[in-house]
Amino acid sequence: MNTQKKLLYFFIATAIILLDRITKSWALGLTYDWIVNRFLSFGLTFNRGINWGLFNSSDATQFWVINSLIAVVIIAMMVYTWYCNKLHISIAPNILILAGAVSNYYDRLIHGGVIDFIVLSAGNWSWPAFNIADAAIVTG
């Protein structure tokens, strides 16, 4: 991989992590749900489980088992990304996934759960709260 691509991937990962950290810092200051319109609102939640709140629990053992499994998946994704790079396969999607996963994992270690705050709704339907890192993971 040439230096220009390395810098681009570094810039993308850094931008995702910084944007995620800045917006989560803002969300930590929310003292009430902020309804922007009928489709978008912001409300602070902490997810100790996995995506969409699956396995969300206050049980410490379960939390650390999930954290350990997530760490293994992140390491496996790093190895897979390295392998794809060696085979000259685009790693852009992997970079999005890894940047989001690393930022969310930081939340788990520092805040005891992933900080989610963006809520999309339509009528009685509401998407589970998410964050910028989640959006990067899904996009990747």
PDB file of C-alpha atoms in Angstrom:
ATOM      1  CA  MET A   1       0.000   0.000   0.000  1.00  0.00           C
ATOM      2  CA  ASN A   2       1.387   3.382  -0.905  1.00  0.00           C
ATOM      3  CA  THR A   3       1.891   6.202   1.565  1.00  0.00           C
ATOM      4  CA  GLN A   4      -0.990   8.234   0.145  1.00  0.00           C
ATOM      5  CA  LYS A   5      -3.490   5.421   0.820  1.00  0.00           C
ATOM      6  CA  LYS A   6      -2.109   4.879   4.315  1.00  0.00           C
ATOM      7  CA  LEU A   7      -2.590   8.568   5.081  1.00  0.00           C
ATOM      8  CA  LEU A   8      -6.129   8.494   3.675  1.00  0.00           C
ATOM      9  CA  TYR A   9      -7.069   5.484   5.815  1.00  0.00           C
ATOM     10  CA  PHE A  10      -5.462   7.077   8.865  1.00  0.00           C
ATOM     11  CA  PHE A  11      -7.368  10.311   8.214  1.00  0.00           C
ATOM     12  CA  ILE A  12     -10.697   8.461   7.800  1.00  0.00           C
ATOM     13  CA  ALA A  13     -10.215   6.430  10.993  1.00  0.00           C
ATOM     14  CA  THR A  14      -9.084   9.469  12.966  1.00  0.00           C
ATOM     15  CA  ALA A  15     -11.995  11.578  11.692  1.00  0.00           C
ATOM     16  CA  ILE A  16     -14.545   8.907  12.642  1.00  0.00           C
ATOM     17  CA  ILE A  17     -13.081   8.441  16.112  1.00  0.00           C
ATOM     18  CA  LEU A  18     -12.807  12.193  16.765  1.00  0.00           C
ATOM     19  CA  LEU A  19     -16.330  12.916  15.514  1.00  0.00           C
ATOM     20  CA  ASP A  20     -17.661  10.048  17.607  1.00  0.00           C
ATOM     21  CA  ARG A  21     -15.784  11.164  20.729  1.00  0.00           C
ATOM     22  CA  ILE A  22     -16.886  14.813  20.308  1.00  0.00           C
ATOM     23  CA  THR A  23     -20.541  13.943  19.779  1.00  0.00           C
ATOM     24  CA  LYS A  24     -20.533  11.483  22.684  1.00  0.00           C
ATOM     25  CA  SER A  25     -18.979  14.113  24.908  1.00  0.00           C
ATOM     26  CA  TRP A  26     -21.814  16.436  23.914  1.00  0.00           C
ATOM     27  CA  ALA A  27     -24.365  13.672  24.590  1.00  0.00           C
ATOM     28  CA  LEU A  28     -22.969  13.101  28.080  1.00  0.00           C
ATOM     29  CA  GLY A  29     -24.036  16.659  28.867  1.00  0.00           C
ATOM     30  CA  LEU A  30     -27.654  16.073  27.879  1.00  0.00           C
ATOM     31  CA  THR A  31     -29.924  16.466  30.892  1.00  0.00           C
ATOM     32  CA  TYR A  32     -33.143  15.769  28.980  1.00  0.00           C
ATOM     33  CA  ASP A  33     -34.230  14.278  25.653  1.00  0.00           C
ATOM     34  CA  TRP A  34     -33.876  16.861  22.910  1.00  0.00           C
ATOM     35  CA  ILE A  35     -36.547  16.443  20.232  1.00  0.00           C
ATOM     36  CA  VAL A  36     -35.424  18.132  17.005  1.00  0.00           C
ATOM     37  CA  ASN A  37     -38.462  17.094  14.952  1.00  0.00           C
ATOM     38  CA  ARG A  38     -40.785  14.109  14.614  1.00  0.00           C
ATOM     39  CA  PHE A  39     -38.009  12.074  12.953  1.00  0.00           C
ATOM     40  CA  LEU A  40     -34.903  12.982  14.963  1.00  0.00           C
ATOM     41  CA  SER A  41     -34.201  13.306  18.663  1.00  0.00           C
ATOM     42  CA  PHE A  42     -31.262  12.960  21.027  1.00  0.00           C
ATOM     43  CA  GLY A  43     -31.403  11.104  24.326  1.00  0.00           C
ATOM     44  CA  LEU A  44     -28.541   9.644  26.337  1.00  0.00           C
ATOM     45  CA  THR A  45     -28.474   5.880  26.902  1.00  0.00           C
ATOM     46  CA  PHE A  46     -25.743   3.388  27.800  1.00  0.00           C
ATOM     47  CA  ASN A  47     -25.691   0.009  26.080  1.00  0.00           C
ATOM     48  CA  ARG A  48     -23.839  -2.681  28.040  1.00  0.00           C
ATOM     49  CA  GLY A  49     -24.846  -5.379  25.564  1.00  0.00           C
ATOM     50  CA  ILE A  50     -24.209  -5.687  21.844  1.00  0.00           C
ATOM     51  CA  ASN A  51     -26.002  -4.170  18.860  1.00  0.00           C
ATOM     52  CA  TRP A  52     -29.572  -2.948  19.412  1.00  0.00           C
ATOM     53  CA  GLY A  53     -29.219  -3.587  23.131  1.00  0.00           C
ATOM     54  CA  LEU A  54     -29.119  -7.386  22.837  1.00  0.00           C
ATOM     55  CA  PHE A  55     -27.764  -8.950  26.036  1.00  0.00           C
ATOM     56  CA  ASN A  56     -27.911  -5.557  27.782  1.00  0.00           C
ATOM     57  CA  SER A  57     -27.558  -6.350  31.464  1.00  0.00           C
ATOM     58  CA  SER A  58     -26.247  -4.863  34.689  1.00  0.00           C
ATOM     59  CA  ASP A  59     -24.559  -8.215  35.480  1.00  0.00           C
ATOM     60  CA  ALA A  60     -20.801  -7.546  35.717  1.00  0.00           C
ATOM     61  CA  THR A  61     -19.768 -11.056  34.660  1.00  0.00           C
ATOM     62  CA  GLN A  62     -21.893 -10.932  31.517  1.00  0.00           C
ATOM     63  CA  PHE A  63     -20.558  -7.456  30.727  1.00  0.00           C
ATOM     64  CA  TRP A  64     -16.920  -8.597  30.916  1.00  0.00           C
ATOM     65  CA  VAL A  65     -17.604 -11.774  28.938  1.00  0.00           C
ATOM     66  CA  ILE A  66     -19.155  -9.642  26.182  1.00  0.00           C
ATOM     67  CA  ASN A  67     -16.218  -7.193  26.378  1.00  0.00           C
ATOM     68  CA  SER A  68     -13.760 -10.059  26.027  1.00  0.00           C
ATOM     69  CA  LEU A  69     -15.579 -11.470  23.008  1.00  0.00           C
ATOM     70  CA  ILE A  70     -15.715  -8.030  21.401  1.00  0.00           C
ATOM     71  CA  ALA A  71     -11.959  -7.603  21.969  1.00  0.00           C
ATOM     72  CA  VAL A  72     -11.342 -10.934  20.214  1.00  0.00           C
ATOM     73  CA  VAL A  73     -13.535  -9.849  17.279  1.00  0.00           C
ATOM     74  CA  ILE A  74     -11.692  -6.506  16.999  1.00  0.00           C
ATOM     75  CA  ILE A  75      -8.318  -8.286  16.970  1.00  0.00           C
ATOM     76  CA  ALA A  76      -9.596 -10.778  14.379  1.00  0.00           C
ATOM     77  CA  MET A  77     -10.837  -7.877  12.243  1.00  0.00           C
ATOM     78  CA  MET A  78      -7.400  -6.231  12.471  1.00  0.00           C
ATOM     79  CA  VAL A  79      -5.736  -9.455  11.305  1.00  0.00           C
ATOM     80  CA  TYR A  80      -8.299  -9.823   8.498  1.00  0.00           C
ATOM     81  CA  THR A  81      -7.677  -6.214   7.433  1.00  0.00           C
ATOM     82  CA  TRP A  82      -3.938  -6.813   7.339  1.00  0.00           C
ATOM     83  CA  TYR A  83      -4.515  -9.967   5.246  1.00  0.00           C
ATOM     84  CA  CYS A  84      -6.847  -8.129   2.816  1.00  0.00           C
ATOM     85  CA  ASN A  85      -4.266  -5.389   2.442  1.00  0.00           C
ATOM     86  CA  LYS A  86      -1.563  -7.943   1.586  1.00  0.00           C
ATOM     87  CA  LEU A  87      -3.869  -9.368  -1.112  1.00  0.00           C
ATOM     88  CA  HIS A  88      -4.493  -5.831  -2.452  1.00  0.00           C
ATOM     89  CA  ILE A  89      -8.177  -5.974  -1.532  1.00  0.00           C
ATOM     90  CA  SER A  90      -9.699  -2.639  -0.540  1.00  0.00           C
ATOM     91  CA  ILE A  91      -9.669  -2.189   3.220  1.00  0.00           C
ATOM     92  CA  ALA A  92     -11.789   0.978   3.282  1.00  0.00           C
ATOM     93  CA  PRO A  93     -14.852  -0.835   4.712  1.00  0.00           C
ATOM     94  CA  ASN A  94     -12.634  -2.536   7.311  1.00  0.00           C
ATOM     95  CA  ILE A  95     -11.247   0.837   8.396  1.00  0.00           C
ATOM     96  CA  LEU A  96     -14.784   2.159   8.986  1.00  0.00           C
ATOM     97  CA  ILE A  97     -15.699  -0.918  11.024  1.00  0.00           C
ATOM     98  CA  LEU A  98     -12.486  -0.849  13.069  1.00  0.00           C
ATOM     99  CA  ALA A  99     -12.658   2.889  13.803  1.00  0.00           C
ATOM    100  CA  GLY A 100     -16.247   2.539  15.046  1.00  0.00           C
ATOM    101  CA  ALA A 101     -15.488  -0.608  17.025  1.00  0.00           C
ATOM    102  CA  VAL A 102     -12.447   0.905  18.733  1.00  0.00           C
ATOM    103  CA  SER A 103     -14.358   4.056  19.721  1.00  0.00           C
ATOM    104  CA  ASN A 104     -17.271   2.018  21.094  1.00  0.00           C
ATOM    105  CA  TYR A 105     -14.879  -0.280  22.951  1.00  0.00           C
ATOM    106  CA  TYR A 106     -13.324   2.769  24.592  1.00  0.00           C
ATOM    107  CA  ASP A 107     -16.815   3.635  25.922  1.00  0.00           C
ATOM    108  CA  ARG A 108     -17.166   0.158  27.375  1.00  0.00           C
ATOM    109  CA  LEU A 109     -13.900   0.450  29.260  1.00  0.00           C
ATOM    110  CA  ILE A 110     -14.270   4.067  30.420  1.00  0.00           C
ATOM    111  CA  HIS A 111     -18.045   4.512  30.836  1.00  0.00           C
ATOM    112  CA  GLY A 112     -19.211   0.951  31.500  1.00  0.00           C
ATOM    113  CA  GLY A 113     -21.271   0.832  28.308  1.00  0.00           C
ATOM    114  CA  VAL A 114     -21.503   2.290  24.831  1.00  0.00           C
ATOM    115  CA  ILE A 115     -22.879   5.839  24.736  1.00  0.00           C
ATOM    116  CA  ASP A 116     -25.872   5.950  22.373  1.00  0.00           C
ATOM    117  CA  PHE A 117     -27.854   9.119  21.791  1.00  0.00           C
ATOM    118  CA  ILE A 118     -29.217   9.464  18.243  1.00  0.00           C
ATOM    119  CA  VAL A 119     -32.840   8.334  17.876  1.00  0.00           C
ATOM    120  CA  LEU A 120     -34.666   8.153  14.548  1.00  0.00           C
ATOM    121  CA  SER A 121     -38.461   7.788  14.583  1.00  0.00           C
ATOM    122  CA  ALA A 122     -41.427   7.679  12.246  1.00  0.00           C
ATOM    123  CA  GLY A 123     -44.876   7.621  13.802  1.00  0.00           C
ATOM    124  CA  ASN A 124     -44.975   4.870  16.438  1.00  0.00           C
ATOM    125  CA  TRP A 125     -41.807   3.265  15.061  1.00  0.00           C
ATOM    126  CA  SER A 126     -38.410   4.115  16.567  1.00  0.00           C
ATOM    127  CA  TRP A 127     -34.965   2.849  15.615  1.00  0.00           C
ATOM    128  CA  PRO A 128     -32.772   1.814  18.578  1.00  0.00           C
ATOM    129  CA  ALA A 129     -30.515   4.636  19.797  1.00  0.00           C
ATOM    130  CA  PHE A 130     -27.124   4.716  18.093  1.00  0.00           C
ATOM    131  CA  ASN A 131     -24.026   6.883  17.661  1.00  0.00           C
ATOM    132  CA  ILE A 132     -21.517   7.948  14.991  1.00  0.00           C
ATOM    133  CA  ALA A 133     -19.338   4.861  15.586  1.00  0.00           C
ATOM    134  CA  ASP A 134     -22.378   2.614  15.021  1.00  0.00           C
ATOM    135  CA  ALA A 135     -23.100   4.436  11.754  1.00  0.00           C
ATOM    136  CA  ALA A 136     -19.481   3.886  10.627  1.00  0.00           C
ATOM    137  CA  ILE A 137     -19.675   0.176  11.508  1.00  0.00           C
ATOM    138  CA  VAL A 138     -22.926  -0.286   9.569  1.00  0.00           C
ATOM    139  CA  THR A 139     -21.594   1.706   6.612  1.00  0.00           C
ATOM    140  CA  GLY A 140     -18.403  -0.394   6.550  1.00  0.00           C
TER     141      GLY A 140
END
